[in-house]
XYZ file of C-alpha atoms in Angstrom:
757
model
C 12.468 15.836 -33.315
C 15.021 13.329 -31.449
C 14.237 10.167 -29.703
C 11.561 9.399 -27.373
C 12.557 8.631 -23.947
C 10.561 5.821 -23.424
C 10.940 5.254 -20.173
C 8.469 5.992 -18.986
C 6.005 4.647 -21.172
C 8.181 1.399 -20.460
C 7.274 1.445 -16.465
C 3.598 2.525 -17.156
C 3.316 -0.677 -19.642
C 4.814 -3.043 -17.269
C 2.371 -1.580 -14.496
C -0.499 -2.232 -16.967
C 0.699 -5.340 -18.208
C 0.862 -6.794 -14.501
C -2.313 -5.571 -14.189
C -3.942 -7.389 -17.475
C -2.035 -10.906 -16.378
C -3.876 -10.541 -12.779
C -7.354 -10.170 -14.786
C -6.441 -12.753 -17.321
C -5.320 -15.410 -14.770
C -8.526 -15.083 -13.164
C -10.340 -15.285 -16.483
C -8.448 -18.256 -17.161
C -9.494 -19.931 -14.018
C -12.771 -19.303 -14.710
C -13.066 -20.394 -17.941
C -11.224 -23.783 -16.730
C -14.817 -24.234 -14.584
C -17.053 -22.754 -17.788
C -15.068 -23.599 -20.945
C -17.987 -22.769 -23.213
C -18.363 -19.347 -21.611
C -17.705 -16.894 -24.912
C -18.389 -13.616 -23.031
C -15.326 -14.519 -20.895
C -13.403 -16.126 -24.146
C -14.069 -12.318 -25.681
C -12.995 -10.596 -22.711
C -9.961 -12.599 -22.414
C -9.499 -11.640 -26.418
C -9.801 -8.016 -25.590
C -7.163 -8.227 -22.715
C -4.639 -9.752 -24.925
C -5.448 -7.524 -27.679
C -4.933 -4.551 -25.758
C -1.529 -6.025 -24.309
C -0.448 -6.937 -27.765
C -1.247 -3.146 -28.946
C 0.534 -1.775 -26.353
C 3.655 -3.801 -26.446
C 3.666 -3.327 -30.423
C 3.434 0.793 -29.416
C 6.950 0.189 -27.041
C 8.582 -2.051 -29.355
C 8.645 -5.169 -27.380
C 8.573 -7.438 -30.398
C 8.750 -10.573 -28.158
C 5.679 -9.914 -26.068
C 3.871 -8.995 -29.446
C 5.013 -12.342 -30.946
C 3.859 -14.070 -27.248
C 0.226 -12.320 -26.889
C -0.332 -12.893 -30.811
C 0.451 -16.865 -30.186
C -1.955 -16.588 -26.915
C -4.895 -15.107 -29.371
C -4.148 -17.737 -31.671
C -4.890 -20.557 -28.842
C -8.105 -18.110 -27.464
C -8.973 -17.990 -31.269
C -9.240 -22.187 -31.645
C -10.560 -22.456 -28.497
C -13.781 -20.146 -28.956
C -13.744 -22.241 -32.610
C -14.163 -25.247 -30.987
C -11.082 -26.558 -32.613
C -9.431 -27.454 -28.455
C -10.283 -27.965 -25.651
C -9.470 -25.561 -22.288
C -7.322 -28.838 -20.854
C -5.212 -28.635 -24.021
C -4.179 -25.065 -23.550
C -4.199 -23.785 -19.845
C -0.635 -24.362 -18.904
C 0.666 -23.180 -22.247
C -1.228 -19.943 -21.336
C -0.262 -19.343 -17.980
C 3.433 -20.648 -18.856
C 2.837 -17.234 -21.745
C 1.787 -14.734 -19.180
C 4.881 -15.733 -17.121
C 7.303 -15.470 -19.969
C 5.522 -12.056 -20.506
C 6.545 -11.397 -16.478
C 9.865 -12.416 -16.890
C 10.550 -10.797 -20.221
C 10.155 -7.276 -18.378
C 11.739 -7.919 -15.269
C 14.848 -9.156 -17.250
C 14.678 -5.659 -19.276
C 13.627 -3.302 -16.688
C 17.034 -5.141 -15.185
C 19.062 -5.226 -18.111
C 19.494 -9.035 -18.551
C 19.264 -11.528 -20.636
C 15.751 -12.830 -21.011
C 15.762 -16.156 -18.750
C 13.296 -17.974 -21.307
C 13.355 -19.976 -24.768
C 10.679 -17.848 -26.601
C 11.169 -19.621 -29.778
C 10.554 -22.791 -28.132
C 7.319 -21.183 -26.712
C 6.173 -20.090 -29.960
C 6.625 -23.071 -31.349
C 4.613 -25.307 -28.525
C 1.663 -23.007 -28.901
C 2.032 -23.665 -33.190
C 2.047 -26.938 -32.496
C -1.317 -26.880 -30.542
C -2.839 -24.362 -33.466
C -1.632 -25.746 -36.353
C -0.597 -22.080 -37.471
C 3.229 -22.158 -39.021
C 5.718 -21.510 -37.404
C 7.755 -18.593 -37.698
C 11.555 -18.237 -36.338
C 12.328 -14.976 -34.979
C 16.169 -14.703 -35.795
C 16.452 -11.222 -34.699
C 14.656 -10.214 -31.478
C 13.619 -6.679 -31.510
C 15.821 -4.967 -28.637
C 14.152 -1.920 -26.838
C 16.627 0.984 -25.879
C 17.978 0.897 -22.542
C 15.994 2.367 -19.279
C 15.690 3.000 -16.002
C 13.258 1.809 -13.266
C 10.732 3.903 -11.465
C 8.466 2.135 -8.956
C 5.123 3.608 -9.841
C 1.633 3.304 -8.374
C -1.648 3.454 -9.395
C -3.114 5.662 -7.103
C -6.910 5.489 -8.512
C -8.156 2.410 -9.201
C -11.552 1.709 -11.278
C -13.386 -1.548 -11.949
C -14.303 -2.388 -15.513
C -17.663 -1.221 -14.982
C -16.812 2.314 -13.865
C -14.434 3.322 -17.004
C -17.083 4.489 -19.009
C -16.931 7.920 -16.548
C -13.260 7.832 -15.875
C -12.584 11.281 -17.761
C -14.515 12.779 -14.778
C -12.104 11.682 -12.326
C -8.512 11.015 -13.601
C -6.446 8.062 -13.336
C -3.082 9.584 -12.845
C 0.498 7.252 -11.959
C 3.286 8.679 -9.737
C 6.526 7.438 -8.352
C 6.298 6.012 -4.487
C 9.412 7.889 -4.396
C 7.731 11.435 -4.581
C 4.813 10.356 -1.817
C 7.782 9.006 0.113
C 9.147 12.855 -0.127
C 5.931 14.372 0.137
C 5.216 12.223 3.510
C 8.280 13.219 4.752
C 7.505 16.858 4.423
C 4.338 16.042 6.130
C 5.894 14.459 9.026
C 8.310 17.792 9.708
C 5.115 19.550 9.307
C 3.655 17.337 12.391
C 6.688 17.973 14.285
C 6.605 22.057 14.052
C 2.790 21.689 14.522
C 3.727 20.090 18.199
C 6.269 22.872 18.490
C 3.475 25.253 17.836
C 1.525 23.787 20.753
C 4.712 24.357 22.978
C 5.111 28.043 22.059
C 1.357 28.323 23.140
C 1.931 27.434 26.577
C 4.844 29.992 26.522
C 2.902 32.565 25.546
C 0.720 31.361 28.421
C 3.428 31.558 30.778
C 4.210 34.948 29.414
C 0.800 36.446 30.374
C 0.870 34.882 33.819
C 4.416 36.964 34.353
C 2.889 39.775 32.848
C 0.017 39.669 35.123
C 2.528 39.671 38.132
C 4.550 42.349 36.378
C 1.190 44.635 36.790
C 0.537 43.734 40.028
C 3.751 44.290 41.649
C 3.884 47.738 39.820
C 0.458 48.193 41.160
C 1.758 48.102 45.053
C 5.255 50.340 44.186
C 2.951 52.736 42.789
C 0.361 52.635 45.582
C 3.135 52.559 48.449
C 5.049 55.464 46.714
C 1.915 57.527 46.410
C 1.232 56.410 50.211
C 4.811 57.820 50.764
C 4.458 60.893 49.107
C 1.352 61.877 50.567
C 2.636 62.027 54.177
C 6.202 63.808 53.081
C 5.348 65.842 50.462
C 8.868 64.235 49.018
C 7.145 62.928 45.437
C 7.773 65.798 42.745
C 5.695 66.264 39.636
C 8.387 64.968 37.350
C 8.189 61.952 39.403
C 4.758 61.145 39.314
C 4.760 62.042 35.918
C 7.083 58.897 35.246
C 4.815 56.706 37.140
C 1.970 57.642 34.927
C 3.946 56.848 31.644
C 4.852 53.698 33.363
C 1.158 52.869 33.324
C 0.565 54.016 29.925
C 3.000 52.228 28.365
C 2.321 49.019 30.227
C -1.523 49.172 29.134
C -0.256 49.599 25.595
C 2.400 46.412 25.974
C -0.598 44.600 27.175
C -2.848 45.576 24.256
C -0.409 44.600 21.598
C 0.684 41.814 23.214
C -3.038 40.255 23.673
C -3.203 41.198 19.911
C -0.523 39.625 19.576
C -1.412 36.315 21.312
C -5.043 36.592 19.468
C -3.519 36.650 16.008
C -0.667 33.846 17.172
C -3.403 31.569 17.976
C -5.417 32.028 14.965
C -2.508 31.527 12.967
C -1.306 28.277 14.865
C -4.849 27.361 14.907
C -5.384 27.521 10.899
C -1.654 26.179 10.685
C -2.932 22.767 12.931
C -6.482 22.693 10.455
C -4.195 22.682 7.317
C -1.620 20.384 8.220
C -4.178 17.218 9.537
C -5.875 18.287 6.048
C -2.694 17.592 3.921
C -1.998 14.374 6.197
C -5.048 12.863 5.326
C -4.515 13.906 1.677
C -1.026 11.779 1.901
C -2.112 9.232 4.130
C -5.335 8.823 1.354
C -2.808 8.846 -1.574
C -0.483 5.845 -0.198
C -4.236 3.823 0.320
C -4.775 1.121 -2.546
C -7.376 -1.477 -2.888
C -5.590 -4.810 -1.123
C -7.102 -6.406 -4.841
C -3.649 -5.512 -5.852
C -2.510 -8.032 -3.883
C -5.506 -10.427 -3.571
C -5.474 -11.255 -7.325
C -2.459 -13.091 -7.488
C -3.664 -15.522 -5.378
C -6.264 -17.257 -7.433
C -3.129 -18.243 -9.871
C -0.787 -19.242 -7.330
C -3.456 -21.390 -5.287
C -3.775 -22.887 -9.047
C -0.269 -23.643 -9.289
C 0.486 -24.910 -6.279
C -2.738 -27.276 -5.742
C -1.175 -28.995 -9.204
C 1.985 -29.809 -8.115
C 0.155 -31.409 -5.206
C -2.133 -33.096 -7.379
C -5.147 -31.451 -5.274
C -8.302 -29.895 -6.169
C -8.606 -26.488 -4.512
C -11.562 -23.802 -4.399
C -10.785 -20.437 -3.643
C -12.878 -17.228 -2.592
C -11.717 -13.822 -1.980
C -14.131 -11.411 -0.685
C -13.144 -7.686 0.659
C -10.799 -7.078 -2.019
C -12.016 -3.463 -1.768
C -10.321 -3.001 1.388
C -7.820 -0.251 1.184
C -4.332 -0.548 2.815
C -1.330 1.515 2.975
C 0.873 0.958 -0.513
C 4.184 0.261 1.929
C 2.052 -2.506 3.659
C 1.111 -4.396 0.625
C 4.319 -4.840 -0.153
C 5.092 -7.112 3.052
C 1.960 -8.966 3.049
C 2.211 -10.674 -0.270
C 4.851 -13.155 0.889
C 3.298 -14.175 4.027
C -0.303 -14.939 2.442
C 1.458 -17.032 0.108
C 3.346 -18.873 2.597
C 0.145 -19.579 4.524
C -1.592 -20.538 1.156
C 0.867 -22.977 0.482
C 0.987 -24.391 4.053
C -3.392 -24.551 4.041
C -2.429 -26.594 0.384
C 0.626 -29.328 1.591
C -0.311 -29.651 5.144
C -3.941 -28.829 5.829
C -6.089 -29.764 2.646
C -6.470 -33.743 2.419
C -5.863 -35.319 -0.694
C -9.505 -36.331 -2.693
C -9.620 -39.734 -1.689
C -8.846 -39.048 1.963
C -11.387 -36.082 1.803
C -14.382 -38.722 0.606
C -13.700 -40.752 3.748
C -13.855 -37.959 5.938
C -17.464 -37.283 3.984
C -16.105 -33.704 2.746
C -15.936 -32.703 -0.680
C -13.318 -33.618 -3.308
C -12.099 -30.195 -3.481
C -10.987 -28.215 -0.612
C -12.033 -25.163 0.152
C -9.626 -21.759 1.102
C -11.503 -18.149 1.777
C -9.244 -15.262 2.109
C -11.323 -12.164 3.785
C -10.404 -8.568 4.378
C -11.975 -5.965 6.445
C -11.733 -2.912 8.765
C -12.455 -2.676 11.951
C -11.679 0.453 13.755
C -8.038 1.596 13.357
C -6.943 -2.051 12.340
C -7.078 -4.290 9.445
C -8.566 -7.779 9.321
C -7.081 -10.453 7.065
C -8.538 -14.116 7.278
C -6.910 -17.024 5.693
C -9.106 -20.177 6.307
C -9.409 -23.841 4.980
C -11.390 -26.796 5.329
C -8.408 -29.211 5.813
C -6.994 -31.552 8.711
C -6.211 -28.683 11.447
C -3.040 -28.336 13.299
C -2.442 -31.387 15.277
C -0.929 -29.913 18.483
C 0.871 -33.111 19.673
C 2.848 -33.384 16.281
C 3.816 -29.973 16.975
C 5.266 -30.438 20.241
C 6.895 -33.711 19.648
C 8.865 -31.583 16.219
C 9.749 -29.322 18.511
C 11.418 -31.060 21.001
C 12.880 -33.084 18.642
C 14.151 -30.081 16.604
C 15.339 -28.306 20.370
C 12.856 -25.406 19.356
C 11.435 -25.469 23.055
C 12.937 -27.116 26.240
C 10.875 -30.239 27.525
C 10.275 -28.088 30.963
C 9.245 -24.928 29.012
C 6.763 -27.133 27.071
C 4.809 -28.535 30.161
C 3.545 -25.177 31.255
C 2.444 -23.221 27.911
C -1.009 -23.194 26.243
C -2.587 -24.726 23.419
C -2.173 -20.834 21.747
C 1.352 -20.655 22.184
C 1.718 -24.185 20.770
C 0.144 -22.878 17.551
C 2.582 -20.086 17.716
C 5.818 -22.755 17.119
C 4.981 -22.922 13.679
C 6.075 -19.950 13.021
C 9.720 -20.661 14.437
C 12.774 -20.337 12.283
C 13.404 -24.286 11.033
C 10.241 -25.739 12.118
C 8.338 -28.407 9.824
C 6.207 -30.940 9.524
C 7.177 -32.460 6.098
C 8.731 -35.727 6.100
C 10.119 -35.039 2.916
C 12.091 -32.080 1.553
C 10.777 -31.095 -1.844
C 10.447 -28.053 -4.024
C 7.707 -26.537 -1.999
C 7.994 -27.524 1.345
C 10.201 -29.694 4.531
C 13.186 -27.049 4.714
C 11.793 -25.373 7.301
C 11.868 -21.851 6.064
C 8.366 -20.101 5.094
C 5.976 -19.768 8.016
C 9.010 -17.703 9.831
C 8.523 -14.950 6.707
C 4.883 -14.560 8.297
C 6.049 -13.809 11.593
C 9.122 -11.582 10.459
C 6.821 -9.691 8.191
C 3.599 -9.196 10.088
C 5.069 -8.886 13.585
C 8.262 -7.622 13.064
C 8.025 -5.154 10.112
C 4.409 -4.268 10.580
C 4.047 -4.538 14.568
C 0.957 -6.373 13.456
C -0.345 -9.753 15.072
C -1.273 -13.326 14.133
C -3.799 -15.256 15.601
C -4.265 -19.007 14.694
C -7.531 -21.112 15.490
C -8.003 -24.550 14.237
C -9.890 -27.801 14.712
C -8.862 -31.137 14.006
C -10.415 -32.353 10.663
C -12.423 -28.889 10.387
C -9.741 -26.720 9.409
C -7.317 -23.978 10.386
C -7.845 -19.875 10.237
C -5.199 -18.131 10.459
C -5.762 -14.008 11.135
C -3.658 -11.257 10.662
C -3.872 -8.015 11.994
C -2.703 -5.178 10.861
C -2.652 -1.371 12.097
C -4.172 1.323 9.209
C -0.862 2.690 8.658
C 2.890 2.406 9.211
C 3.406 6.615 9.445
C 0.798 7.737 12.160
C -0.460 6.223 15.058
C -2.246 6.420 18.471
C 0.395 5.742 21.446
C -0.049 5.476 25.410
C 2.758 7.436 27.235
C 3.960 6.008 30.136
C 6.779 6.550 32.500
C 9.122 3.765 33.454
C 12.004 4.619 35.971
C 13.336 8.303 34.396
C 12.078 7.730 30.852
C 9.190 8.222 29.118
C 8.401 5.666 26.150
C 5.498 5.273 23.725
C 3.160 2.065 23.515
C 1.374 1.738 20.372
C -2.596 2.053 21.794
C -3.690 -1.035 19.376
C -1.664 -3.296 21.702
C -2.888 -2.514 24.689
C -5.993 -4.604 25.818
C -6.694 -3.059 29.061
C -5.017 -0.774 31.851
C -5.908 -0.666 35.363
C -4.535 -0.105 38.765
C -4.234 -2.784 41.190
C -2.421 -3.546 45.085
C 0.436 -4.729 45.500
C -1.414 -7.962 47.352
C -3.020 -8.750 43.675
C 0.080 -9.902 42.638
C 0.810 -13.819 43.529
C 3.360 -16.117 42.842
C 2.944 -19.662 40.422
C 5.938 -21.757 40.314
C 8.192 -18.952 40.730
C 6.400 -16.255 38.634
C 4.218 -13.643 39.609
C 0.936 -13.315 37.988
C -2.188 -11.385 38.217
C -6.013 -12.663 37.963
C -7.611 -10.475 35.359
C -9.909 -11.014 33.045
C -10.732 -14.761 33.884
C -7.290 -15.340 33.224
C -4.282 -16.023 35.180
C -1.511 -13.235 33.313
C 2.281 -13.037 34.108
C 3.287 -9.652 35.679
C 6.667 -7.801 34.516
C 8.484 -5.060 35.750
C 9.253 -2.927 32.685
C 11.765 -1.324 33.482
C 13.554 -4.852 34.291
C 12.468 -6.078 30.445
C 14.347 -3.123 28.620
C 17.141 -2.767 31.609
C 16.227 0.663 32.254
C 17.953 2.416 35.554
C 15.984 2.676 38.691
C 14.269 6.212 39.448
C 16.109 9.001 40.368
C 15.062 12.295 41.058
C 11.244 12.792 40.436
C 10.383 14.172 36.810
C 7.891 16.370 36.070
C 5.656 13.757 35.327
C 5.896 12.242 38.590
C 4.979 15.791 40.139
C 1.517 15.763 38.159
C 0.928 12.552 38.499
C -3.008 11.952 39.655
C -2.286 9.018 41.602
C 1.597 9.783 43.018
C 0.273 8.887 46.634
C -2.269 6.276 46.446
C -0.007 3.377 46.814
C -1.619 1.433 43.537
C 0.484 -0.211 40.841
C 0.027 0.659 37.396
C -0.744 -1.978 34.990
C -0.739 -2.419 31.478
C -2.071 -5.773 29.491
C -0.748 -6.372 26.364
C -2.416 -8.572 24.090
C -0.116 -9.788 21.385
C -1.397 -12.342 18.804
C -3.299 -14.053 21.770
C -0.234 -14.162 24.155
C -1.282 -11.595 27.133
C 1.343 -10.109 29.923
C 0.786 -7.386 32.522
C 3.761 -4.755 32.619
C 4.074 -2.925 35.909
C 4.764 1.081 34.910
C 5.533 3.790 37.134
C 2.970 5.699 35.858
C 0.423 5.773 32.805
C 0.161 9.653 31.353
C -1.930 10.048 28.498
C -3.177 8.665 24.714
C -2.552 10.472 21.599
C -1.752 10.129 17.715
C 1.813 10.649 16.859
C 4.195 10.411 13.782
C 6.262 7.937 14.048
C 10.128 8.407 12.967
C 11.862 5.492 11.556
C 15.322 4.528 13.480
C 18.183 5.070 11.948
C 21.775 3.685 11.217
C 23.184 2.538 13.663
C 20.160 2.733 15.908
C 18.498 0.268 13.308
C 19.084 -2.792 15.562
C 17.874 -1.374 18.863
C 15.676 -4.266 20.873
C 12.495 -3.445 21.527
C 12.310 0.115 19.786
C 10.565 0.651 16.250
C 10.957 4.642 15.872
C 10.943 7.657 17.954
C 8.153 10.579 18.096
C 8.885 14.661 19.127
C 6.746 15.689 22.007
C 5.677 19.385 22.231
C 9.056 21.298 23.591
C 10.830 18.552 21.596
C 11.542 16.039 23.838
C 12.703 12.522 21.580
C 10.558 9.575 22.572
C 11.002 5.997 21.871
C 8.307 4.065 20.499
C 8.321 0.063 22.043
C 8.384 -2.499 19.242
C 5.735 -4.344 20.776
C 6.465 -8.084 19.651
C 10.346 -7.578 20.499
C 8.845 -6.412 23.991
C 6.140 -9.543 24.163
C 9.826 -11.900 23.288
C 11.903 -10.280 25.884
C 9.494 -10.380 28.570
C 8.947 -13.830 27.956
C 12.531 -14.777 28.484
C 12.806 -15.954 24.886
C 15.553 -15.102 22.710
C 14.859 -12.832 20.054
C 17.222 -13.438 16.605
C 17.072 -10.621 13.880
C 16.471 -11.827 10.364
C 17.456 -9.245 10.346
C 17.106 4.447 -35.532
C 16.468 8.752 -35.890
C 13.224 10.101 -36.619
C 12.764 13.037 -39.026
C 11.948 16.676 -37.624
C 8.603 17.924 -39.145
C 8.664 22.298 -38.236
C 5.015 23.527 -37.066
C 3.152 26.350 -37.640
C 1.934 28.632 -34.425
C -1.323 27.668 -35.080
C -2.470 24.511 -32.136
C -4.357 22.111 -33.959
C -6.642 19.890 -31.365
C -6.455 16.329 -32.046
C -8.551 13.523 -29.842
C -6.859 10.431 -29.046
C -9.318 7.515 -28.314
C -7.672 4.216 -26.769
C -8.512 2.199 -23.830
C -4.818 1.173 -23.330
C -2.643 3.671 -20.474
C 0.405 3.477 -21.799
C -0.546 3.544 -25.643
C -2.753 6.637 -24.858
C -0.004 8.453 -22.737
C 2.736 7.647 -25.569
C 0.892 9.125 -28.360
C -0.498 11.950 -26.342
C 3.483 12.491 -25.424
C 4.543 12.572 -29.138
C 1.722 14.703 -30.268
C 2.251 17.291 -27.458
C 6.146 17.680 -28.016
C 5.641 18.789 -31.652
C 2.935 21.561 -30.726
C -0.050 19.846 -30.810
C -3.001 20.245 -28.338
C -4.493 16.800 -27.257
C -7.633 15.403 -25.681
C -8.126 11.898 -24.745
C -10.498 9.536 -24.503
C -10.976 5.739 -23.331
C -13.306 4.423 -25.434
C -15.472 5.327 -28.180
C -18.324 6.174 -26.030
C -16.262 8.130 -23.590
C -14.860 10.258 -27.052
C -18.392 10.497 -28.555
C -20.061 12.019 -25.685
C -16.506 14.302 -25.523
C -17.670 15.002 -29.058
C -20.773 16.794 -28.348
C -19.033 19.946 -26.837
C -15.822 19.512 -28.375
C -14.848 19.677 -31.694
C -11.383 18.550 -32.831
C -9.056 18.976 -35.908
C -8.344 15.021 -36.287
C -9.431 12.177 -34.535
C -6.594 8.876 -33.716
C -9.034 5.923 -32.550
C -8.131 1.920 -31.542
C -10.733 -0.330 -32.490
C -10.896 -3.035 -29.603
C -12.476 -1.055 -26.770
C -15.058 -1.448 -23.979
C -19.002 0.317 -24.476
C -18.441 1.218 -28.165
C -15.544 0.383 -30.641
C -13.026 2.380 -33.092
C -15.241 0.678 -36.075
C -18.770 2.369 -34.798
C -17.075 5.574 -33.685
C -15.866 6.056 -37.053
C -19.255 5.657 -38.861
C -21.254 7.775 -36.170
C -18.760 10.612 -37.011
C -18.357 10.296 -40.471
C -22.241 10.167 -40.585
C -22.578 13.444 -38.945
C -23.575 16.729 -40.242
C -20.935 18.557 -38.096
C -18.397 16.240 -37.504
C -18.041 14.296 -41.182
C -15.016 16.550 -41.793
C -12.884 15.896 -39.332
C -10.174 13.408 -40.564
C -10.216 9.815 -38.853
C -7.155 8.078 -38.522
C -7.435 4.339 -37.194
C -4.688 2.877 -35.484
C -4.725 -0.399 -34.150
C -3.438 -4.000 -34.068
C -6.031 -5.779 -36.208
C -3.960 -6.549 -39.500
C -6.145 -8.832 -41.211
C -7.118 -7.468 -44.468
C -10.973 -8.004 -44.216
C -10.214 -5.815 -40.812
C -8.439 -3.081 -42.760
C -11.040 -3.190 -45.358
C -13.941 -2.463 -42.712
C -12.208 0.098 -41.381
C -11.853 2.297 -44.388
C -15.483 1.204 -45.215
C -17.054 2.923 -41.959
C -14.872 6.162 -43.320
C -11.291 5.916 -41.818
C -9.216 8.716 -43.572
C -6.136 6.307 -42.940
C -5.660 2.733 -41.381
C -2.286 2.198 -39.212
C -1.037 -0.648 -37.655
C 0.783 -0.496 -34.067
C 3.200 -3.558 -34.715
C 4.461 -1.534 -37.785
C 4.385 2.495 -35.478
C 7.235 4.775 -36.709
C 6.738 8.400 -34.947
C 7.993 10.104 -37.834
C 5.709 8.559 -40.546
C 2.823 8.603 -37.627
C 3.400 12.545 -37.441
C 3.860 12.830 -41.334
C 0.205 11.240 -41.740
C -0.928 13.916 -39.564
C 0.583 16.832 -40.979
C -0.958 15.531 -44.460
C -4.237 14.885 -43.072
C -4.587 18.477 -41.483
C -2.762 20.134 -44.454
C -0.276 21.582 -42.810
C 2.983 22.376 -44.248
C 6.551 20.967 -43.031
């Protein structure tokens, strides 16, 4: 067979390795708190072993060398030869190096690290002999494909993974599927419009029948009086009546069938939409799991001790939104550690524990997701914020006198704002918190709330929609224009009298909810033309002649503004279509939606609308394997491997040459499969959860019904005593992942199955 295309396996290996490193980062941080925890050390060793084995199968010799060195470090720690404080930074350097190697390989770039120095540093600590690698093994060029793991499982659920398969698919395919569903939704909307047309035709048909009956009646009356109607004309009238009745019967049957089809189509489309949206939902832990290491690194640079507590990691969020929340939360954490959490000595003087505390929590509430990041630090100094804002010309002095505390807190999100007195690698350049605003408000149309109390701490709340694809919207009319407002941004809709509008400091306001709220005309904010002729919406308005003003109050990140609109039409779910060039920079508009009759309606970008309404200028941040011939008979092979990428690589190789393959994720899973399936050969890893490969092999060889099945052990364990143990369990062959060669692998299987070449 020809060379194996490894592009799929490299990308699944990358995704799997990143998952391993997330877990390892957390476990190493946990181990710092309880360095004698042998269970934790064994878990770390197993993660490293799995990662090394997968790297060996793919052909990543540099990663194999690094993970092997890290195993040596943890082994020395387990044997009490070294302490945790000696190795933690070096272990983290190893994890970072692996990620950088993967990124460089994907991009086709040189490795940005000195691998030999890292291996040498590890050898110096472990006392193992340093061996230089003069000719690093290069992997084949591969192409990148962004992949997402749709079904996430915890360690506890791995034993039942064969019940519900885990798949990895490219997000580009999901995007295509989402677009198709979007078009189906458009057609669904049009179906509703067609239904209305049928009702109109039915009404016309009724009018037609009534007119015909009147004509027929008058004609008959005229014929009785003058005897002018002959039999032929009466026959024509009767035929017309019969035709009209036949038409009505067929038309009514068509209407019934059409309505049934439209109803079925609608239900199927809604079901498909829910499936697609659920496919895109991932646990927020895929981002949250990065933060323990982030907090550790930042706290170390500032010589602070910080405890991070994370809850709500199981909360699911749209994959697209995950891409936007990592950087904002990272910046908030950085600011909490740099500006919020005090130095240990200062905290002691204030009666606080020397170790600072940061909490991250996520949860669903209705159709929104709340992410709360809080610390127990010094809190925001509003006077200092005002002083810096004036000094850096971020706000005018007159404006500063009239804004609320909530608006003062929002200044920290302005580009260029920083309270740091010196510029460092971490802070002081005035760049950071504006990223929070851009990603959360501008890109996700979310909200940011800030609560703070001096010497008690600060809480930042990010409020996000569940998904960017579908939303509930309130349709309004302003002038001659129909517009859609995201319903989640609307706090209250009401009608008031003109006399309810007051003037304070030359600004129109209304008193609602116990607060004085500024009011603006919607068309003035968007510079819409004044109303001309009446539209259908005006003619259908329930409040056309009651002289009441229609008001919508929008609450964006704690700031309220009342908007006077000409009409509040209705609320319903919509599909939001993103703007295309050259409309992407259209101010105050985030996308478009389509109504039943095909009308295109702009969807308002609420954060931009609020900025426009407040008069604040908005700035855009904007070698060849030997071929082995096969017989027609398909032998069944059971693969037992806990590493997804390694399991899939083995499976693909075997399927490509004609074998029938079944797989298990650990020894226990395989043993359960063997109760109902009898493969012709078993290939098993050794170190796996629940039951390792040695125990599985012993069970197979001690079973009267299974003992004749050949067993191949394919593992990273390379010590002589490990090889001897493997063969003593009854394994027919012991192969090393680090020396894996596809041709010899297939020939070994061929030999054990006694199949001719």
